[in-house]
mmCIF file of C-alpha atoms in Angstrom:
data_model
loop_
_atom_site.group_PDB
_atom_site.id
_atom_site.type_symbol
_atom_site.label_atom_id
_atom_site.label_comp_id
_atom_site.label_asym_id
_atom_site.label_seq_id
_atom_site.Cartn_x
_atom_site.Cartn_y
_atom_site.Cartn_z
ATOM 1 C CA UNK A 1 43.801 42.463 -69.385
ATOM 2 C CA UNK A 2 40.245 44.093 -70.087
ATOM 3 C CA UNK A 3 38.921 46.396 -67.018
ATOM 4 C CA UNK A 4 35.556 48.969 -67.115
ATOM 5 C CA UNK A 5 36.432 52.604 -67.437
ATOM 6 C CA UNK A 6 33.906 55.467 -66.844
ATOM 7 C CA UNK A 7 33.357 58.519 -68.727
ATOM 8 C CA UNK A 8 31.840 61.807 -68.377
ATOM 9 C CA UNK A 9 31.364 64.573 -71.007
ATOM 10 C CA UNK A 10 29.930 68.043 -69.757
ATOM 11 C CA UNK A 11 28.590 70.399 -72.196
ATOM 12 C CA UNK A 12 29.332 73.996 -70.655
ATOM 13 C CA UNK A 13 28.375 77.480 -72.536
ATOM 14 C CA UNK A 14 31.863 78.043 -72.738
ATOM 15 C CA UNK A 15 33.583 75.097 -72.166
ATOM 16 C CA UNK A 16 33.194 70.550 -72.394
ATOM 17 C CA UNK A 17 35.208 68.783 -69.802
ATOM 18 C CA UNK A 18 35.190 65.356 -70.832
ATOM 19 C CA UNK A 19 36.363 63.287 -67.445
ATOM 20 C CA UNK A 20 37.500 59.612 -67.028
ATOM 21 C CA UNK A 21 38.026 57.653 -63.540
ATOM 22 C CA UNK A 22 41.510 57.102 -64.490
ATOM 23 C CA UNK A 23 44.673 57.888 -66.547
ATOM 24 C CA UNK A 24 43.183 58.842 -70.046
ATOM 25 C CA UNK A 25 41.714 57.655 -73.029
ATOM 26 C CA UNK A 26 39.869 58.580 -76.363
ATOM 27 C CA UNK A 27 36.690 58.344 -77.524
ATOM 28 C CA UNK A 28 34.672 59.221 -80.080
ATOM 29 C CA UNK A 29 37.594 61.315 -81.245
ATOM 30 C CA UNK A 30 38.124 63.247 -78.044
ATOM 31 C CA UNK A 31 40.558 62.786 -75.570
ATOM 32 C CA UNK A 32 38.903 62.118 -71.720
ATOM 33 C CA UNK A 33 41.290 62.965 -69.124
ATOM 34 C CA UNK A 34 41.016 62.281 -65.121
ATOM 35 C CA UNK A 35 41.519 65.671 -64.379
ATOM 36 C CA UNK A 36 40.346 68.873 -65.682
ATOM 37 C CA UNK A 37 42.492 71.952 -65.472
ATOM 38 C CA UNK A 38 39.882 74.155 -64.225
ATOM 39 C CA UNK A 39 37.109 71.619 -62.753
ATOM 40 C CA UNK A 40 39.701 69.385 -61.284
ATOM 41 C CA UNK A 41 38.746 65.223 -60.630
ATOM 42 C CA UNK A 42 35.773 63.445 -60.057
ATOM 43 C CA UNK A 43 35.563 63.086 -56.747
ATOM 44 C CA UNK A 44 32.085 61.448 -56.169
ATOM 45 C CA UNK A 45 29.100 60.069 -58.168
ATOM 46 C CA UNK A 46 25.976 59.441 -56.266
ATOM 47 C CA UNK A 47 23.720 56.497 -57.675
ATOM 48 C CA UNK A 48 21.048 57.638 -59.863
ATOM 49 C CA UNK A 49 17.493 57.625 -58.191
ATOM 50 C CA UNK A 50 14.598 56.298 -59.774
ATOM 51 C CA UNK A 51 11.770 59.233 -60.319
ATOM 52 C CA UNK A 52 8.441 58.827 -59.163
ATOM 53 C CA UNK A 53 5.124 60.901 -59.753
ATOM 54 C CA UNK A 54 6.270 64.359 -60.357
ATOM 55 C CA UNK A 55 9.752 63.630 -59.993
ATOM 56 C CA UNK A 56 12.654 62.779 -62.154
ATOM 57 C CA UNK A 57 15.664 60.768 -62.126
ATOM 58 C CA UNK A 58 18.204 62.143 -60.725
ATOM 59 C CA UNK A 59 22.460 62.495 -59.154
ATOM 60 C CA UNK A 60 25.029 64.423 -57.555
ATOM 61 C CA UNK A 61 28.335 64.551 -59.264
ATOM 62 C CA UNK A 62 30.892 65.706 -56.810
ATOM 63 C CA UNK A 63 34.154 67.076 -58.593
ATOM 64 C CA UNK A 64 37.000 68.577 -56.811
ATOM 65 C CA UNK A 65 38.610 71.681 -58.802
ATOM 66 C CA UNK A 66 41.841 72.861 -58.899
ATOM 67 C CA UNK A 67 43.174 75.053 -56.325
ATOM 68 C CA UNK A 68 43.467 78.105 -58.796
ATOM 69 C CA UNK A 69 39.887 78.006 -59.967
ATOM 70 C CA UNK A 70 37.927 80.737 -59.462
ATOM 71 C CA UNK A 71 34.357 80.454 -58.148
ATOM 72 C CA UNK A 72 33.418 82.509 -61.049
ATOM 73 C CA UNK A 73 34.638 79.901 -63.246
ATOM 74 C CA UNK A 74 33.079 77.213 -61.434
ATOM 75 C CA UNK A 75 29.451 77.912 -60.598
ATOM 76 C CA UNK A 76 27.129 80.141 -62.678
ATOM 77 C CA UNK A 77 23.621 80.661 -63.354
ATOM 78 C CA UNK A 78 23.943 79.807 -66.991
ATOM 79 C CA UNK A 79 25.564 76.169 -66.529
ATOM 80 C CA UNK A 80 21.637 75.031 -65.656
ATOM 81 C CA UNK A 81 20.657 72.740 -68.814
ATOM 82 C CA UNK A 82 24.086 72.073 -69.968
ATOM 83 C CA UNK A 83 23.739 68.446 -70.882
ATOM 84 C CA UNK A 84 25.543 65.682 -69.627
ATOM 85 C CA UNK A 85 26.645 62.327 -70.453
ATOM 86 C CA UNK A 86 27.736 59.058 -68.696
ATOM 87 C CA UNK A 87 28.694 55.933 -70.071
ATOM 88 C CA UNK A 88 31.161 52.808 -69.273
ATOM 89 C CA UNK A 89 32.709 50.839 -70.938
ATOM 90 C CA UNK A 90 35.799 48.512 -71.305
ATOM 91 C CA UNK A 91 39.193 49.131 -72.373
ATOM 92 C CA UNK A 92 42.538 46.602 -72.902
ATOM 93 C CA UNK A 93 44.869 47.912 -69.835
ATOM 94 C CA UNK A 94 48.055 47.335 -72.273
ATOM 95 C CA UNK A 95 47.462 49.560 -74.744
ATOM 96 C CA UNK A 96 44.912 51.988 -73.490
ATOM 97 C CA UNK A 97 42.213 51.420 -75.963
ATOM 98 C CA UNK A 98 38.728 51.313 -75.543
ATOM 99 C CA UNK A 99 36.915 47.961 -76.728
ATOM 100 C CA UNK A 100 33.860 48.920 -78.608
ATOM 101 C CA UNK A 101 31.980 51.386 -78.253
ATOM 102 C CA UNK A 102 30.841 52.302 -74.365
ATOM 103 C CA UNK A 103 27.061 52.092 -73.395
ATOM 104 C CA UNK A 104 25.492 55.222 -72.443
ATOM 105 C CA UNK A 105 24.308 55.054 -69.015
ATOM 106 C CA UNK A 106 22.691 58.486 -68.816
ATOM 107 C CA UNK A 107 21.857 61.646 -70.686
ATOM 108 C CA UNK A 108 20.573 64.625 -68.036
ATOM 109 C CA UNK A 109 21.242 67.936 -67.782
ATOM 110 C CA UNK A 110 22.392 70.290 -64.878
ATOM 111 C CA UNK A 111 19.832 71.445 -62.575
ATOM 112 C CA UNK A 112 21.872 72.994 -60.121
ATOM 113 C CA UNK A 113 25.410 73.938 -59.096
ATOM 114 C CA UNK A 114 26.867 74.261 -55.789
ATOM 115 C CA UNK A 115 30.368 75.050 -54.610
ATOM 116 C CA UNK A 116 31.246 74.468 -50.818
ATOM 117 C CA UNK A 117 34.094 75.902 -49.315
ATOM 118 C CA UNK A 118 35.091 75.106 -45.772
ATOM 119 C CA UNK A 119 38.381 73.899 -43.886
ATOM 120 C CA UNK A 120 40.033 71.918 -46.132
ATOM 121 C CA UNK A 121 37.164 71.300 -48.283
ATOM 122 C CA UNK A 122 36.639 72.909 -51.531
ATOM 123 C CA UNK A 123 34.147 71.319 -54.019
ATOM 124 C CA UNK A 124 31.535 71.879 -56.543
ATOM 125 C CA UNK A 125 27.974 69.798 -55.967
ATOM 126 C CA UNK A 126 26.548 69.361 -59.563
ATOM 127 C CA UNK A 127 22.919 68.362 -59.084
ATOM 128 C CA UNK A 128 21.878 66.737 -62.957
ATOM 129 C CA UNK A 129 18.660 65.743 -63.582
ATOM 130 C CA UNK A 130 16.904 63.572 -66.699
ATOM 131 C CA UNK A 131 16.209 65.628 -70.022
ATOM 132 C CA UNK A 132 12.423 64.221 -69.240
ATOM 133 C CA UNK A 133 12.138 67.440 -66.935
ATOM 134 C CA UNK A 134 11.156 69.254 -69.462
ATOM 135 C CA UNK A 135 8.084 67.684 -69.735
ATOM 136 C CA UNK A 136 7.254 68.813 -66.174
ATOM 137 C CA UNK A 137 7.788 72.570 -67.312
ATOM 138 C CA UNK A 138 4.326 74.739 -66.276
ATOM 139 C CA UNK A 139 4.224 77.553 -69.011
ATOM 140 C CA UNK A 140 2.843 80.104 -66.605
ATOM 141 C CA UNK A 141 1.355 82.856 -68.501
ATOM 142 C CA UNK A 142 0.176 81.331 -71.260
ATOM 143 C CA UNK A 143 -3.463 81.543 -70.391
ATOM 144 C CA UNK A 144 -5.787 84.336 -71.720
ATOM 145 C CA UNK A 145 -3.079 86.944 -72.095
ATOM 146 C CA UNK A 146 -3.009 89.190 -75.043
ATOM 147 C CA UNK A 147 0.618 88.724 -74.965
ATOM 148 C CA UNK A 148 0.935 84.858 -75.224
ATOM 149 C CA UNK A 149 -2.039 84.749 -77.650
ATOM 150 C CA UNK A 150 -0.365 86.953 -80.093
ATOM 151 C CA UNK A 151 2.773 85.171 -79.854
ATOM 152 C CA UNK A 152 1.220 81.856 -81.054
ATOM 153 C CA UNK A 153 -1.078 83.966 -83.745
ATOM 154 C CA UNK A 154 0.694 87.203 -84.875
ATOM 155 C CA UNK A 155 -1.792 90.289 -85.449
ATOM 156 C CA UNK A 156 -4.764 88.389 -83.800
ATOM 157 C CA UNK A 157 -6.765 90.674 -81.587
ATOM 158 C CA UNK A 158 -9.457 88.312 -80.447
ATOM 159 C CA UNK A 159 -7.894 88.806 -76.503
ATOM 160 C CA UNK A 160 -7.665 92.214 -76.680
ATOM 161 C CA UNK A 161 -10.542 93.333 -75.087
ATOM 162 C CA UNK A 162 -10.925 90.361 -72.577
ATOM 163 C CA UNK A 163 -10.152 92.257 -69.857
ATOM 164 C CA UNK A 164 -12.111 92.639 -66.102
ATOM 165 C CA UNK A 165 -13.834 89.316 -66.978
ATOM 166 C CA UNK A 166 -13.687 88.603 -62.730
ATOM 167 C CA UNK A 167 -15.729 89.241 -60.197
ATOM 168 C CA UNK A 168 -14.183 91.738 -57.637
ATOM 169 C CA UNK A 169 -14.445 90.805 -54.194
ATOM 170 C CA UNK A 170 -13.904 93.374 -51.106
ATOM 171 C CA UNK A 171 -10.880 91.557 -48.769
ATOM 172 C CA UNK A 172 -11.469 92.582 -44.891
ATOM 173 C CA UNK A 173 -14.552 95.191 -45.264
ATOM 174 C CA UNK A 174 -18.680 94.602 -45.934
ATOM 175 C CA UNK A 175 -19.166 93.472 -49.419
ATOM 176 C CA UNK A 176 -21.668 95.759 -51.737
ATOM 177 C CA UNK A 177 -24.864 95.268 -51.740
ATOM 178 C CA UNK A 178 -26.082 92.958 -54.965
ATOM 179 C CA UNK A 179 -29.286 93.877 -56.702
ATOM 180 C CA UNK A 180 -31.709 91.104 -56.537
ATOM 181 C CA UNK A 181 -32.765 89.874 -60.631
ATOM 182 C CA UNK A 182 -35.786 88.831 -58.724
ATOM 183 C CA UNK A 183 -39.429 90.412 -59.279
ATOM 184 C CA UNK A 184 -40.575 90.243 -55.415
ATOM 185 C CA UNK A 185 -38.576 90.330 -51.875
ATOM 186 C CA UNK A 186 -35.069 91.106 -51.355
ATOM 187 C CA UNK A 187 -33.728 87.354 -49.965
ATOM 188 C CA UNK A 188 -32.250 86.975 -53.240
ATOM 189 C CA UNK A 189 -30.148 89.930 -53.246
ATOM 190 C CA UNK A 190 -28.687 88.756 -49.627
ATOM 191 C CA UNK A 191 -28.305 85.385 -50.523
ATOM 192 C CA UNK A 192 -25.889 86.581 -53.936
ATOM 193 C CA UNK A 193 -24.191 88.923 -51.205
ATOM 194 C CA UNK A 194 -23.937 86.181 -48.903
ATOM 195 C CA UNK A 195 -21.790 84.036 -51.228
ATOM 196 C CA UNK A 196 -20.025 86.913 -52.255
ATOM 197 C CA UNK A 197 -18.536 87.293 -48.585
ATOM 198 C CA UNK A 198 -17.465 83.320 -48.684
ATOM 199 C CA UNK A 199 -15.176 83.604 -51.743
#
């Protein structure tokens, strides 16, 4: 008898659990298990959302860790990015094979990671998002700065000297009076000092 079996491989800094929805099985040369000693079962998958705009496809993969497991272990700051990997496919139930090779459903990585502890509940919230959010990463600080200049162009000094290039503007007290570049009458002068107060 032929039945579906899903699979999920997650690429940690120090560690890859490789998770199936039941018993185990091997693919790709690696052995997928249904429970992990340290990040337990899968205990939920939401359905991935369609991104829109400015956003990004997206789940929550629920898994429930072992009682042992320290939080430590569990959630940290450097699991964001680890990629991740779904697929499905179908194995014969007598002799725990795999038939072909399962279709990859989704390739993300982890955004963010969440571990809730309450009566009787103990579980770890793993937010993964598309790889396509990269695109939708602002490199702030990569305007004029001498800094980011030089790390593109080595030794260039062209930004150097670009400094006090704005016009300051007095917050909460009477802006400075502006000379007027005009030959006759001062309206000019208030007029430049005027618009100086709106900015």
């Amino acid at each position: 008898m032929i039945a579906l079996i899903g699979l999920v491989k997650i690429e940690l800094p120090g560690a890859t659990v490789r998770l199936c929805d039941g018993g185990f099985v091997t693919f790709d040369g690696e052995v997928y298990r249904s429970a992990d000693p340290v990040f337990g079962v899968i205990g939920s998958i939401s359905p991935l959302t369609d991104g829109v705009g400015e956003e990004i496809p997206a789940l929550e993969m629920v898994l429930l860790p072992a009682g042992d497991s320290a939080p430590a272990q569990l959630s940290q700051p450097g699991f964001q990015r680890s990629v991740v990997r779904f697929w499905v496919g179908e194995y014969d139930q007598d002799t725990g094979q795999l038939i072909g090779v399962p279709d990859l459903l989704f390739h993300g990585q982890i955004d963010v990671t969440t571990l809730r502890v309450g009566r009787a509940v103990r579980e770890l919230a793993m937010t993964i998002v598309s790889t396509a959010e990269r695109m939708f990463m602002r490199n702030e600080g990569n305007s004029l700065s001498p800094r980011w200049h030089k790390s593109v162009w080595p030794g260039e000094q062209g930004h150097d000297n670009a400094i006090g290039l704005t016009v300051p503007v007095s917050w909460g007290v009477e802006s400075r009076p502006v000379a007027s570049p005009s030959a006759g009458g001062s309206s000019g002068g208030s007029r430049l000092s005027d618009m100086q107060r709106l900015r």
